[in-house]
Coordinates of C-alpha atoms in Angstrom, one line a residue:
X1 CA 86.7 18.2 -60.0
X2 CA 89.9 16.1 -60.3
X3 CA 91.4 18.2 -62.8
X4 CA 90.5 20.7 -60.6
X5 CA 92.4 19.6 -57.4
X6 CA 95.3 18.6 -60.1
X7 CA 95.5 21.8 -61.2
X8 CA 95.7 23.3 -58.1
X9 CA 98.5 21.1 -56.5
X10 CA 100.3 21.9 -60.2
X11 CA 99.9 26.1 -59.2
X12 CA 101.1 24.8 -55.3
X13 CA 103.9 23.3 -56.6
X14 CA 105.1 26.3 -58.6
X15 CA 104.5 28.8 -56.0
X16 CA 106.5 26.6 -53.4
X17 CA 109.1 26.0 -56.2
X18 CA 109.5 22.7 -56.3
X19 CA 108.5 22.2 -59.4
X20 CA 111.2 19.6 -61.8
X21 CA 113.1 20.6 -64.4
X22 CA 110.5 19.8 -67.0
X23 CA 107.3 21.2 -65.4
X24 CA 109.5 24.6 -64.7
X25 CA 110.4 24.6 -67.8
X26 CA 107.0 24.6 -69.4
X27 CA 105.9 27.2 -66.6
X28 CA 108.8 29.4 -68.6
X29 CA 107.2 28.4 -71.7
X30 CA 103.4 28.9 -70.7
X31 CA 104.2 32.8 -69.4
X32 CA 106.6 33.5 -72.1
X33 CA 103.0 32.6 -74.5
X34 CA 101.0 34.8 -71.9
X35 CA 103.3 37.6 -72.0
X36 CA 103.3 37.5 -76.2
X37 CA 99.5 37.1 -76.2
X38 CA 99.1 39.9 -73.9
X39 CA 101.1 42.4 -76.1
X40 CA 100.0 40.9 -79.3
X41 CA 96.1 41.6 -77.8
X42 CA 97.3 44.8 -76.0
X43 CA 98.4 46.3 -79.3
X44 CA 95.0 45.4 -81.2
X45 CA 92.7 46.4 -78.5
X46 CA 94.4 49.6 -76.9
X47 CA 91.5 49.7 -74.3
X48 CA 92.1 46.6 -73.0
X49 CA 95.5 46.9 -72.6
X50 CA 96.0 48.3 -69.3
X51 CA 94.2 44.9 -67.8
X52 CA 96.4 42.6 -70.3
X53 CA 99.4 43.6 -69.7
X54 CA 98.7 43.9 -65.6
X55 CA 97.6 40.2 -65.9
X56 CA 100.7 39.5 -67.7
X57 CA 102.7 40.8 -65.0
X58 CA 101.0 39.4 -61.9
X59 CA 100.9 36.3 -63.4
X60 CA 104.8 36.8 -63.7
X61 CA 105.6 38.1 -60.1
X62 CA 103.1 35.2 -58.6
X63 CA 104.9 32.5 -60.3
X64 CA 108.6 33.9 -60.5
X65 CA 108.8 36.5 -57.6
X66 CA 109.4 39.7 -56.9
X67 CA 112.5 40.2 -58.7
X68 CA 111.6 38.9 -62.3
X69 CA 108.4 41.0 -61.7
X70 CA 110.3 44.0 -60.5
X71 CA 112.5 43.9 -63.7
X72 CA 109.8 43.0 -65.5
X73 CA 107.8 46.1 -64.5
X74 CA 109.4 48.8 -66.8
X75 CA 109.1 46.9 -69.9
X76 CA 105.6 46.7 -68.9
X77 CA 104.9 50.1 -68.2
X78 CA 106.8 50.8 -71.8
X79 CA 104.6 48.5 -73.7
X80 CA 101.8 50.6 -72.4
X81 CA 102.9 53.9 -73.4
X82 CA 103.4 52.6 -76.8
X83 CA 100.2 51.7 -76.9
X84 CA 98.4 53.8 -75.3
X85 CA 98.6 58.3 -75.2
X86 CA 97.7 60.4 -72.0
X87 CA 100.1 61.3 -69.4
X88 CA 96.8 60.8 -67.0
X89 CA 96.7 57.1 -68.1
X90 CA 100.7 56.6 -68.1
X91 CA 101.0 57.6 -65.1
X92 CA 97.9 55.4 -63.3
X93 CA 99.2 53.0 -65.1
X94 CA 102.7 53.0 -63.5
X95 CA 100.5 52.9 -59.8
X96 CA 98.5 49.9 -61.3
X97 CA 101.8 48.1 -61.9
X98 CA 103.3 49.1 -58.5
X99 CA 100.1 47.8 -57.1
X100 CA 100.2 44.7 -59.1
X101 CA 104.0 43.7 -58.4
X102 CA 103.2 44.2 -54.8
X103 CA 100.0 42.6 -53.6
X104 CA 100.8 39.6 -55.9
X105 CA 104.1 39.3 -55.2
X106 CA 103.7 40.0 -50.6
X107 CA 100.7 37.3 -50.9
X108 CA 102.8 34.6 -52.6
X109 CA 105.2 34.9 -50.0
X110 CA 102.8 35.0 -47.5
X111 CA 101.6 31.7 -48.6
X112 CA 104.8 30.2 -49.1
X113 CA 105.5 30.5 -45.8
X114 CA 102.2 29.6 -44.1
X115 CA 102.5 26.6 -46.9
X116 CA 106.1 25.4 -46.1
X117 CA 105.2 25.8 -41.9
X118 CA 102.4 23.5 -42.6
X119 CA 104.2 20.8 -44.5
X120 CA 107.0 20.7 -41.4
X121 CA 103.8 20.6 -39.3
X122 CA 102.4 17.7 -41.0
X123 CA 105.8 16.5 -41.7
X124 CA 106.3 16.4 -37.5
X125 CA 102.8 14.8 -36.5
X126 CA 103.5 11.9 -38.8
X127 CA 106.6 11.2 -37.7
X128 CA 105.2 11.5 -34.0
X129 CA 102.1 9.1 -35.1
X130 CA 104.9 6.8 -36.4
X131 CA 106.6 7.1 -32.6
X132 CA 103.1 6.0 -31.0
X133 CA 102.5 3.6 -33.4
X134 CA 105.9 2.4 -32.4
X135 CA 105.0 2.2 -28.6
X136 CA 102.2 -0.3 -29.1
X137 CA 102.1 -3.4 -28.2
X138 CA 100.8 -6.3 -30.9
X139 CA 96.7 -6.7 -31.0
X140 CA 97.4 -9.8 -28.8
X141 CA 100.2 -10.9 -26.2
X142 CA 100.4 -13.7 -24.8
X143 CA 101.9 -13.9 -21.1
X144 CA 101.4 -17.9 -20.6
X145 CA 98.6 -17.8 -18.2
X146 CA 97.1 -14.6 -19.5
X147 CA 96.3 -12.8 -22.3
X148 CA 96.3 -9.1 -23.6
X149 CA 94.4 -7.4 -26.3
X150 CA 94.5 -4.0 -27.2
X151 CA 93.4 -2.0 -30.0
X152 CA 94.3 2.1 -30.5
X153 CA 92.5 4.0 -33.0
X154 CA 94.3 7.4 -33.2
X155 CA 92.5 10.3 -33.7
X156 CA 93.2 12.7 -36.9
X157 CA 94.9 15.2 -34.5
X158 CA 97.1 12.6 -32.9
X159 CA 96.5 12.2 -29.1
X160 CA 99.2 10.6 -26.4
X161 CA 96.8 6.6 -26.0
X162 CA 99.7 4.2 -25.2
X163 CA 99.9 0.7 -24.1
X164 CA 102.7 -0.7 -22.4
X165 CA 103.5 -4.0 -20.6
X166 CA 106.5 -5.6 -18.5
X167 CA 107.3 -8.6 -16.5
X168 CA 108.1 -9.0 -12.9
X169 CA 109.0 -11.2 -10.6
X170 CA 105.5 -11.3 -9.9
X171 CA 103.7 -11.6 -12.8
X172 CA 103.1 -8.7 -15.9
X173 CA 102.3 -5.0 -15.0
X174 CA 100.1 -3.4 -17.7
X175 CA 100.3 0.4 -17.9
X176 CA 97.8 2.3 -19.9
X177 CA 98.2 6.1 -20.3
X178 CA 96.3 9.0 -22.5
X179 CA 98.7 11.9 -22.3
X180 CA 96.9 15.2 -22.2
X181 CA 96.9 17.5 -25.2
X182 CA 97.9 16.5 -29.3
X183 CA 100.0 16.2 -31.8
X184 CA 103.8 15.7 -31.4
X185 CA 104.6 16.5 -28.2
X186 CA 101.9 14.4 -26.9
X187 CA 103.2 11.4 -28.5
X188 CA 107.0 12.5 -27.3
X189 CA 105.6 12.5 -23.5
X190 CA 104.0 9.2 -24.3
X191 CA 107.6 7.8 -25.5
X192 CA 109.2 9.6 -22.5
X193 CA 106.7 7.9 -20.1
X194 CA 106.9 3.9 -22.0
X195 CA 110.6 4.4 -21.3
X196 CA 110.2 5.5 -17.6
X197 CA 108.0 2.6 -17.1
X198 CA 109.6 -0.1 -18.8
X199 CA 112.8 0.7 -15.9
X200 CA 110.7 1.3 -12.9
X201 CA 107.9 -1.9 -13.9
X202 CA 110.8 -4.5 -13.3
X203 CA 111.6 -3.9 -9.7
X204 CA 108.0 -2.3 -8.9
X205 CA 105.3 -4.7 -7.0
X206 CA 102.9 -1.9 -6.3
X207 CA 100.9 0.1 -9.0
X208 CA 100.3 2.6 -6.7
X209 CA 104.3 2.9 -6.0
X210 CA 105.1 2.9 -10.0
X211 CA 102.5 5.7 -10.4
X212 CA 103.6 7.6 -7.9
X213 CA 107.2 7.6 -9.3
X214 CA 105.9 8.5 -12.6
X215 CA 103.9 11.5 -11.4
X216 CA 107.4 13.1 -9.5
X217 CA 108.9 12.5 -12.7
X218 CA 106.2 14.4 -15.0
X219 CA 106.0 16.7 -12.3
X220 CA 109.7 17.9 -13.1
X221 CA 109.0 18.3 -16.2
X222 CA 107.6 21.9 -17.3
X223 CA 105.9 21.0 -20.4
X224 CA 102.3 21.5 -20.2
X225 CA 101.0 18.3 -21.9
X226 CA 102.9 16.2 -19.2
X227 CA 99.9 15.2 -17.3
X228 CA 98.8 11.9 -17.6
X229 CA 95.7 9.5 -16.8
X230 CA 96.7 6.4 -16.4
X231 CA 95.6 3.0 -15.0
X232 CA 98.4 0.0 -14.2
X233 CA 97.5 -3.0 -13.8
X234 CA 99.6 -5.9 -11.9
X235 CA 98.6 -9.5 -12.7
X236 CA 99.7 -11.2 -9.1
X237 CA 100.2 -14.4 -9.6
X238 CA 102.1 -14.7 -6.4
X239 CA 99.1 -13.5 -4.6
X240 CA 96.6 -14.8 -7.3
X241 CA 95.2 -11.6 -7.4
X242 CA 94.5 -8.2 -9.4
X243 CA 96.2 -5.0 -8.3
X244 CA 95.1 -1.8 -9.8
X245 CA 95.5 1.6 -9.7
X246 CA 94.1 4.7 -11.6
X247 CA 94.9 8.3 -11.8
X248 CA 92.4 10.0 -14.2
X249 CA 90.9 7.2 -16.6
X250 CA 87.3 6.0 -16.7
X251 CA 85.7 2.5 -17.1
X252 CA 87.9 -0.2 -15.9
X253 CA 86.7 -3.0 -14.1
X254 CA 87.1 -6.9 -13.6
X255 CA 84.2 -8.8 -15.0
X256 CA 83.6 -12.3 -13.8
X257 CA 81.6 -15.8 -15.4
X258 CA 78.5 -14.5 -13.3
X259 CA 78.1 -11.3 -14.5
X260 CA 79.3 -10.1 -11.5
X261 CA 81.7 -6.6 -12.1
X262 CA 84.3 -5.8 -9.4
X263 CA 84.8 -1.6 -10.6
X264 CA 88.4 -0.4 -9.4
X265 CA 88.7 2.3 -7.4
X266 CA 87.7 6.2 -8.0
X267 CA 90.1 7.5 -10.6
X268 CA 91.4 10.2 -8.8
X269 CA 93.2 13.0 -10.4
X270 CA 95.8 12.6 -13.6
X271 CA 99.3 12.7 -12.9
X272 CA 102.0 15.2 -13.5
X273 CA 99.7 17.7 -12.1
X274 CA 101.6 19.8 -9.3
X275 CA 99.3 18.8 -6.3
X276 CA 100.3 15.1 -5.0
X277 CA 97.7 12.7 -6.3
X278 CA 95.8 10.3 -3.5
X279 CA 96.3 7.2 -5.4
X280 CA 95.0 3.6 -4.2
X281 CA 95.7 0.0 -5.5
X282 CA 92.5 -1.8 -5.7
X283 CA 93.1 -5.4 -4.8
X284 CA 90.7 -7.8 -6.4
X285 CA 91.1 -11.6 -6.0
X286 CA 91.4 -13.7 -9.0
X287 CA 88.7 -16.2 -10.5
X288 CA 89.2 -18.6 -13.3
X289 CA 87.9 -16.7 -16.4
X290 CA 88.5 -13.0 -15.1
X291 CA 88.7 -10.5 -17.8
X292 CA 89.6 -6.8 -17.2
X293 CA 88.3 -4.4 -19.8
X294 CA 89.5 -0.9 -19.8
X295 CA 88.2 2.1 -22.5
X296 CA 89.7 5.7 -22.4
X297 CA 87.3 8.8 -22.9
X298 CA 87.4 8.7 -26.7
X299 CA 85.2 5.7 -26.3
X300 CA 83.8 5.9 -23.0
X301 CA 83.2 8.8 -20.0
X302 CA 81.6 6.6 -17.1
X303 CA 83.0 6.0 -14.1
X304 CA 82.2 2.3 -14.4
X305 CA 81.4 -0.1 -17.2
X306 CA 78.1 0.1 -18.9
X307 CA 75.7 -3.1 -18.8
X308 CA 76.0 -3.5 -22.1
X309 CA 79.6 -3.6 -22.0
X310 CA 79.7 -6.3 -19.3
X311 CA 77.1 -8.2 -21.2
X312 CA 79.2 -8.1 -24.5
X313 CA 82.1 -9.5 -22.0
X314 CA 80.0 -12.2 -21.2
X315 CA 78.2 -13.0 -24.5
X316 CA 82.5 -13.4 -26.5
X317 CA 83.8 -15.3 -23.3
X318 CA 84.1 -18.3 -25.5
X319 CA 85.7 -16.4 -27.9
X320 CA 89.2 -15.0 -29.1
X321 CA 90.4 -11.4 -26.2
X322 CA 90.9 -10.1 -29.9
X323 CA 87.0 -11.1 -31.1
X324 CA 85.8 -10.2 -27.5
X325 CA 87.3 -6.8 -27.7
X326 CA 86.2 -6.1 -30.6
X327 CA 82.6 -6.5 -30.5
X328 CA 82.9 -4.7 -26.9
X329 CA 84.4 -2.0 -29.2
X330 CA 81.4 -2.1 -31.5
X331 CA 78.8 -1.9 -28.5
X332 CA 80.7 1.0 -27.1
X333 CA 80.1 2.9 -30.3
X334 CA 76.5 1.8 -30.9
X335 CA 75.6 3.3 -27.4
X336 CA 75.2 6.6 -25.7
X337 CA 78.4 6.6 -24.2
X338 CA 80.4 7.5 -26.7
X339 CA 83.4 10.0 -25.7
X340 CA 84.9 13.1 -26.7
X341 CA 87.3 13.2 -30.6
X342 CA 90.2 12.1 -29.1
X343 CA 92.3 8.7 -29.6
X344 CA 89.8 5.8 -28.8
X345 CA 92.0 2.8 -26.9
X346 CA 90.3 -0.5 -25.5
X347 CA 92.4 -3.0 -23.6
X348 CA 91.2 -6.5 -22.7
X349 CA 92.6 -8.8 -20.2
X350 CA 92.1 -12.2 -19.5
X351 CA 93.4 -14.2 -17.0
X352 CA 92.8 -18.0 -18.0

């Protein structure tokens, strides 16, 4: 099998020309030997010689083009007359060439260009998956009296999951986003969004405000993968107190030593959608030992946590955010709320 797949990106590489000097110049000398084998053969076995010496020519307009196999053509057709009597036979033969320079030569070109528009497709989604890799934050930040851990695993058609954070003269706004839709412009409206908020976060003191701001903005916008779910987070410490705020994400909540789970508020509708979003901060006093756990639909659809998601919580408190998160990661996937095949983002935060 791998000399297969070898030969196969050898026969790619020819047909999309980018073969090096060397390898084109043994793909000269390897049809130059077809094309003397296919006379030599043609010329002992007359009956065999119209599928020889059409082979022989394909094989020349699929790996050369249409012009080497159109001037190639005649020769061909000449070889066969010499080898072969009948006007009847001549003259099919001429249509079999025709036929032969033309199907091979319009399907290479039809897969060169369906090739080469792949390769710039691939080429543009990992350049955009090196954008969004390029908007997250570390595994673990550390604000001083807080903590954040997040963890993005991007999915193979490249969603718009971002993670974002800024201080204030407050405390630290958190925005988390999934932009709606894949590949590159997805991760471009995520970039677009990270810079938006990392203005607006530092004079903002209301998630609900910042949201809001970023929904007129997307709105303007006519792109179609401009809407966004999205939950901010404010860490208060002025207040000593949680303020959050979602537009179209599921599962967020504060989870408390007890057990106890204070859910934010409904998630309301995404933003950048062209009907003005009824969005509500959810103000949630602070405990010692707080932790806010958020998953997006790739891992999770419920409104609220799970159980088993609180009790994970619970059962790392005395662990790392990064250890914690992970193993609430790990329940999340060993249950039956596993979401959709998109980007699957978890954020942990915990307020010492």
């Amino acid at each position: 099998m791998p000399l297969w797949k070898a030969l196969d990106r050898q026969v790619e590489r020819a047909v999309l020309r980018s073969l090096t000097e060397r390898e084109h110049f043994l793909l000269r000398c390897g049809m130059f030997l077809v094309i003397v084998c296919s006379v030599c053969f043609s010329y002992k076995y007359p009956a065999a010689a119209s599928q020889l010496l059409f082979m022989q020519l394909a094989m020349l307009t699929f790996f050369f083009g249409l012009r080497a196999g159109g001037i190639w053509l005649v020769p061909t057709w000449l070889l066969y007359c010499g080898f072969v009597e009948g006007r009847f036979e001549r003259a099919l033969f001429s249509l079999f060439c025709v036929y032969a320079l033309l199907i091979t030569g319009v399907t290479v070109h039809k897969f060169r260009q369906a090739r080469r528009q792949q390769l710039q497709l691939e080429s543009a989604l990992d350049m955009a998956r090196q954008v969004q890799i390029s908007l997250q934050p570390p595994p673990l930040v550390d604000f001083g009296y807080a903590q954040l851990a997040c963890q993005i695993e991007m999915a193979k058609q490249l969603g718009g999951d971002f993670v974002c954070h800024q201080a204030t003269s407050k405390g630290h706004f958190i925005l988390i986003g999934d932009v709606m839709g894949k590949g590159a412009q997805a991760a471009l409206t995520a970039a677009y969004v990270k810079g938006l908020f990392d203005e607006l976060a530092r004079t903002m003191e209301d998630p609900q405000v910042l949201l809001m701001v970023l929904h007129e903005h997307l709105v303007e916008r006519t792109v179609v993968d401009s809407f966004l779910a999205a939950t901010c987070v404010l860490l208060d410490q002025e207040a000593q107190c949680w303020r959050i705020c979602r537009a179209g994400l599921p599962a967020a909540g504060v989870v408390r030593l007890d057990g106890s789970c204070v859910c934010a508020n409904e998630p309301g509708i995404m933003l950048g959608i062209p009907v003005p979003p009824s969005l509500v901060t959810c103000k949630v006093a602070y405990q010692p030992g707080d932790q806010f756990f958020l998953a997006s639909d790739g891992l999770c659809e419920e409104e609220q946590l799970p159980s088993q998601v609180v009790n994970a919580l619970l059962s790392a408190a005395g662990r790392s955010p990064e250890h914690a998160l992970r193993h609430c990661v790990t329940t999340l996937r060993n249950s039956t709320c596993v979401g959709a095949e998109d980007d699957k983002t978890a954020v942990l935060i915990r307020w010492n």
